[in-house]
Coordinates of C-alpha atoms in Angstrom, one line a residue:
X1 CA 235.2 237.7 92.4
X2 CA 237.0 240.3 94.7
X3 CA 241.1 240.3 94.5
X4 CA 241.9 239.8 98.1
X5 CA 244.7 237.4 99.2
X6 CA 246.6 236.2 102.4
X7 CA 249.9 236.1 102.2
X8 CA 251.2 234.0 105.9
X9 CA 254.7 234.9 106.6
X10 CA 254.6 237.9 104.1
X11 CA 256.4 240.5 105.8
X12 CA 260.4 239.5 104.5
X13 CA 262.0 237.7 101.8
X14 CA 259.8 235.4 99.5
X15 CA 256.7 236.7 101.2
X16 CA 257.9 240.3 101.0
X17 CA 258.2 239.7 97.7
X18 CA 255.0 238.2 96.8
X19 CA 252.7 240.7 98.6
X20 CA 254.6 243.5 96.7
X21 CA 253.9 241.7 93.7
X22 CA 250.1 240.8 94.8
X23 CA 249.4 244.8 95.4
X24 CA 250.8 246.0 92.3
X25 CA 248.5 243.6 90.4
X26 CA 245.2 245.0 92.2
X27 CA 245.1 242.7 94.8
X28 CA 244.0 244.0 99.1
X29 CA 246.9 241.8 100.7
X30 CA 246.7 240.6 104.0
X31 CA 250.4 240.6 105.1
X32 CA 250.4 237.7 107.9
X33 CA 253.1 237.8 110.4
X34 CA 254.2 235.8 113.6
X35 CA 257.1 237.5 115.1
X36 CA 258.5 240.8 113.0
X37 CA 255.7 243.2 113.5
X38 CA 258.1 246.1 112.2
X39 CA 258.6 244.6 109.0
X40 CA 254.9 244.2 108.6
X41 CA 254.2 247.2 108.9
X42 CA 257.2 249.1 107.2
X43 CA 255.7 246.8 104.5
X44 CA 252.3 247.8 105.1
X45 CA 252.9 251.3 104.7
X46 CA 255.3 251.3 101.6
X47 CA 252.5 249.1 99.6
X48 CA 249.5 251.7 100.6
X49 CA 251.8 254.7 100.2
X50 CA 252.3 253.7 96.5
X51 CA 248.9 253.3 96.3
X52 CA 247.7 249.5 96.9
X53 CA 245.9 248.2 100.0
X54 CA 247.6 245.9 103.0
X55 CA 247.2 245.6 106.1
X56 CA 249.5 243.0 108.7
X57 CA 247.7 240.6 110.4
X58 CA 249.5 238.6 113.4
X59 CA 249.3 234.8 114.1
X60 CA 250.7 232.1 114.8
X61 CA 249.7 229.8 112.0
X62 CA 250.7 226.9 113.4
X63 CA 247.8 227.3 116.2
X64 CA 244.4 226.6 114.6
X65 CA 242.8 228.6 116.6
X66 CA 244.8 231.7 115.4
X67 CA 244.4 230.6 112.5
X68 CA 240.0 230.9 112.1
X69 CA 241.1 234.4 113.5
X70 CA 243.3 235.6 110.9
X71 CA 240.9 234.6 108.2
X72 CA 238.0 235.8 110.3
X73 CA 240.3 239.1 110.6
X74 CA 240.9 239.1 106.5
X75 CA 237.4 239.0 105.6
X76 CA 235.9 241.5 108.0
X77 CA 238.8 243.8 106.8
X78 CA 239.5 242.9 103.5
X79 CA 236.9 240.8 102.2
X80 CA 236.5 237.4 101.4
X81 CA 240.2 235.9 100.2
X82 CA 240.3 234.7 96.6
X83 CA 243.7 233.5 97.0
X84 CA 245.9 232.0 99.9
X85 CA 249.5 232.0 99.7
X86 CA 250.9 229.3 102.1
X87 CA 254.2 230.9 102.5
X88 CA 255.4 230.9 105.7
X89 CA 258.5 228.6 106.6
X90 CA 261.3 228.0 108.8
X91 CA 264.6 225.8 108.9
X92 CA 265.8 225.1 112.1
X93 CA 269.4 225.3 112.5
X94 CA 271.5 223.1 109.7
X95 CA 272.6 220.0 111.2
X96 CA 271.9 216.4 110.7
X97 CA 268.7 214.3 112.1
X98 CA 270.9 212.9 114.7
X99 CA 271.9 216.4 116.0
X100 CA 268.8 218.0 115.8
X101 CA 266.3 218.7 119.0
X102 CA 263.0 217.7 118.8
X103 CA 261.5 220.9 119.7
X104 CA 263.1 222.2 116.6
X105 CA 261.5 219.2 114.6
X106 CA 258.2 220.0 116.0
X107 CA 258.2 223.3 115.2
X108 CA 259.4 223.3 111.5
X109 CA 257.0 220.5 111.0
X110 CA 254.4 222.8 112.7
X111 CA 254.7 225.9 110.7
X112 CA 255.9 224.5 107.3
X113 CA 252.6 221.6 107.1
X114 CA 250.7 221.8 109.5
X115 CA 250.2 225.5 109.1
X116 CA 249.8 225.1 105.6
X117 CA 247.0 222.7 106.5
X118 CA 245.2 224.5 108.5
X119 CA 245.2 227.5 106.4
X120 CA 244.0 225.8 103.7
X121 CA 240.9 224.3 105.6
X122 CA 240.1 227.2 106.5
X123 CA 240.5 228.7 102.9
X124 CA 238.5 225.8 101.5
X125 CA 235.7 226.8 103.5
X126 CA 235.3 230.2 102.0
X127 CA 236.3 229.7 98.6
X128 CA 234.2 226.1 98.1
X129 CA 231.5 226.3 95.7
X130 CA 230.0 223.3 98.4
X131 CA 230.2 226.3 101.7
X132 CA 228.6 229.1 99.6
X133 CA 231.7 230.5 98.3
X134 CA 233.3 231.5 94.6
X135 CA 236.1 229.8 94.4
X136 CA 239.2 230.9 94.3
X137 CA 243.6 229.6 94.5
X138 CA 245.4 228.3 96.8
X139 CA 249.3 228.4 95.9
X140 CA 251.8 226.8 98.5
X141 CA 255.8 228.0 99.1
X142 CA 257.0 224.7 99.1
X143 CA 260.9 223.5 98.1
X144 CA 263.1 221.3 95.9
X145 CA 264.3 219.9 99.1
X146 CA 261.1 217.5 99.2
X147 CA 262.7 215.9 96.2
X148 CA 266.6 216.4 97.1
X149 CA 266.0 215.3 100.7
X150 CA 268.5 218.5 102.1
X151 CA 271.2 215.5 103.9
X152 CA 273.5 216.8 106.4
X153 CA 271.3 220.2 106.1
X154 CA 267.6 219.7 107.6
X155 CA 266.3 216.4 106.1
X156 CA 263.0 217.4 108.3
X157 CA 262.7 220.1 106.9
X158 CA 262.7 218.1 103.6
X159 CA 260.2 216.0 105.3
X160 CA 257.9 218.8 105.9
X161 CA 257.7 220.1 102.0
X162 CA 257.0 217.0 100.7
X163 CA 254.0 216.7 102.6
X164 CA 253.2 219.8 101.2
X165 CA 253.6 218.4 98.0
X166 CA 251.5 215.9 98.7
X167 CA 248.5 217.8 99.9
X168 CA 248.6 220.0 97.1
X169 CA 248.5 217.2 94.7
X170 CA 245.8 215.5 96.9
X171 CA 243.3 219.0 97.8
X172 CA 243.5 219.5 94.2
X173 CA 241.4 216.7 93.2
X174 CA 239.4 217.2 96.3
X175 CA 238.6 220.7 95.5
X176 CA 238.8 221.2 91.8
X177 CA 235.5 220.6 90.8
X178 CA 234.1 222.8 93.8
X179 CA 236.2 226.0 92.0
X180 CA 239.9 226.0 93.8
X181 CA 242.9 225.7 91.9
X182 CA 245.7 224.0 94.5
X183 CA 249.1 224.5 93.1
X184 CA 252.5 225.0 94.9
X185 CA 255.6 227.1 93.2
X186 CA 259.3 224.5 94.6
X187 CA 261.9 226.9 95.0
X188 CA 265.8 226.2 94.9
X189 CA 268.3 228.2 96.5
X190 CA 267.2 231.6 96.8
X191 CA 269.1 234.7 98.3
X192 CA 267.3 235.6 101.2
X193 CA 267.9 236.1 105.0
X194 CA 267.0 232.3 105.3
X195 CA 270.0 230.9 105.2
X196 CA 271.9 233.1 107.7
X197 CA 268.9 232.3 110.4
X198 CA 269.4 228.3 109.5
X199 CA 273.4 228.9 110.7
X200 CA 275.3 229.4 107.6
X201 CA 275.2 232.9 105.8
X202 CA 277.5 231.9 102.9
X203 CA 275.5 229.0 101.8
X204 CA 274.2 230.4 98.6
X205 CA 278.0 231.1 97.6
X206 CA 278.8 227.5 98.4
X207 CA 276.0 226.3 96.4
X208 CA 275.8 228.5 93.5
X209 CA 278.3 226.8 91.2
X210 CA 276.2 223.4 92.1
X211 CA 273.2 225.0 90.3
X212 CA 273.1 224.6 86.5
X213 CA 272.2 228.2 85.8
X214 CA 275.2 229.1 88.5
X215 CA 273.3 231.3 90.6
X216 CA 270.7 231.4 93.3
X217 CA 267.0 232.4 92.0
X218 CA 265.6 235.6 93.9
X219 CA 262.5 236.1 96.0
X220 CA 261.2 238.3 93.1
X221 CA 260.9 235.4 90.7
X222 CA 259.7 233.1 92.8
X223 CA 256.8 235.7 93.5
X224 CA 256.8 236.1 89.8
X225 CA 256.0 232.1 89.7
X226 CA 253.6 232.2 92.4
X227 CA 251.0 235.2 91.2
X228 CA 250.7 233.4 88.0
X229 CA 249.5 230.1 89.6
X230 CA 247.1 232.6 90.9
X231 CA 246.3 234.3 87.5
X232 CA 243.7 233.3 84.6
X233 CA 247.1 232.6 82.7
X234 CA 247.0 229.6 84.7
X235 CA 243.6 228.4 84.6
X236 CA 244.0 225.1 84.1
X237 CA 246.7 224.4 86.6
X238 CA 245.5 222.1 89.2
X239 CA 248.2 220.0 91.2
X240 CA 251.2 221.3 89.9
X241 CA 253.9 221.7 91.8
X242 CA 256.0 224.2 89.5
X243 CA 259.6 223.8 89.6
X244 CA 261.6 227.2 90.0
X245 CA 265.1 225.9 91.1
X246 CA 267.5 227.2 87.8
X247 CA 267.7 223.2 87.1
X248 CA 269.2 221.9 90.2

């Protein structure tokens, strides 16, 4: 089976993380990106200047219809994908559900499971031994907020990862015995750029001493989680939903 994955919102922080990670263990990444084409590509050409193979793909992954492009894009590049990362993810501005617009509801909601969704279909229809295909793993970025519930934060957010969780638990039975692995890595606080875009750039600080290992985890071990969901270490992970939060 060829090593190709898709990586959507790989171009900073987690995702940044786990395409490095993905290239340096032999895999052709497709770096998806909406918005940040310069990162993409800066991260493009650092992983095929040390000697791996990327390219960045653009789309909106909440739109189907850019979706079936992107993966149309991925295998007539790349190759069929053996593994999907459903990575990309947004906030919305920290505030609480009466405060919040609806637009920015929508939007999170849009990106964080309905793009995850729609990915996924379309990943299921490659990788399914019932289309043709030879399997493969789906791992989804999803959060300890689905189980916290983020009050006075972004309970919609919350909202949208714990749908996640729920489809991963639910594809995986779907598609096990058709030669998918469905698993998703929950992250706790982690120091990226995420928290300054959701409003408050000193949040990790404020949680930190919250967190039973006192510190905030880092995009590298969380991309350290994620390729071994996607390993042969893990070949009997289906449905798990793989705590990486230092306790919390």
């Amino acid at each position: 089976m060829s090593k190709v994955m898709i990586v959507t919102g790989g171009s900073r922080g987690i995702g940044a993380a786990i395409s490095k990670a993905a290239a340096a263990s032999d895999y052709a990444v497709a770096v998806n990106y909406h918005a940040r084409a310069d990162d993409a590509d800066n991260l493009v050409r650092e992983i095929n200047e040390q000697g791996g193979t990327a390219l960045a793909i653009k789309a909106d992954i909440s739109d189907p219809a850019q979706v079936k492009v992107l993966f149309e894009g991925v295998k007539s590049k790349l190759g069929v994908p053996s593994v999907l990362v459903n990575n990309a993810g947004t906030t919305g501005k920290i505030c609480r559900l009466d405060e919040v617009e609806a637009e920015t509801m929508s939007r999170v909601l849009g990106i964080n499971t309905m793009g995850a969704l729609y990915c996924s279909q379309e990943a299921v229809k490659l990788m399914s031994s019932k289309h043709g295909g030879c399997g493969g793993s789906i791992v989804t970025v999803s959060s300890i907020a689905a189980r916290l519930g983020s009050p006075g934060e972004y309970v919609w957010y919350a909202a949208s990862k714990a749908a996640v969780d729920a489809m991963t638990v639910g594809l995986a039975k779907e598609v096990g015995g058709e030669g998918i692995r469905v698993n998703a890595v929950s992250p706790g606080i982690i120091d990226t750029e995420i928290h300054a875009l959701g409003g408050e750039p000193g949040r990790v600080d404020r949680i930190a001493p919250a967190i039973p290992m006192k510190r905030a985890g880092t995009a590298q071990e969380i991309a350290n989680a994620v390729l071994w969901l996607c390993s042969d270490q893990a070949s009997y992970c289906n449905g798990t939903i793989l705590d990486c939060s230092g306790g919390r």
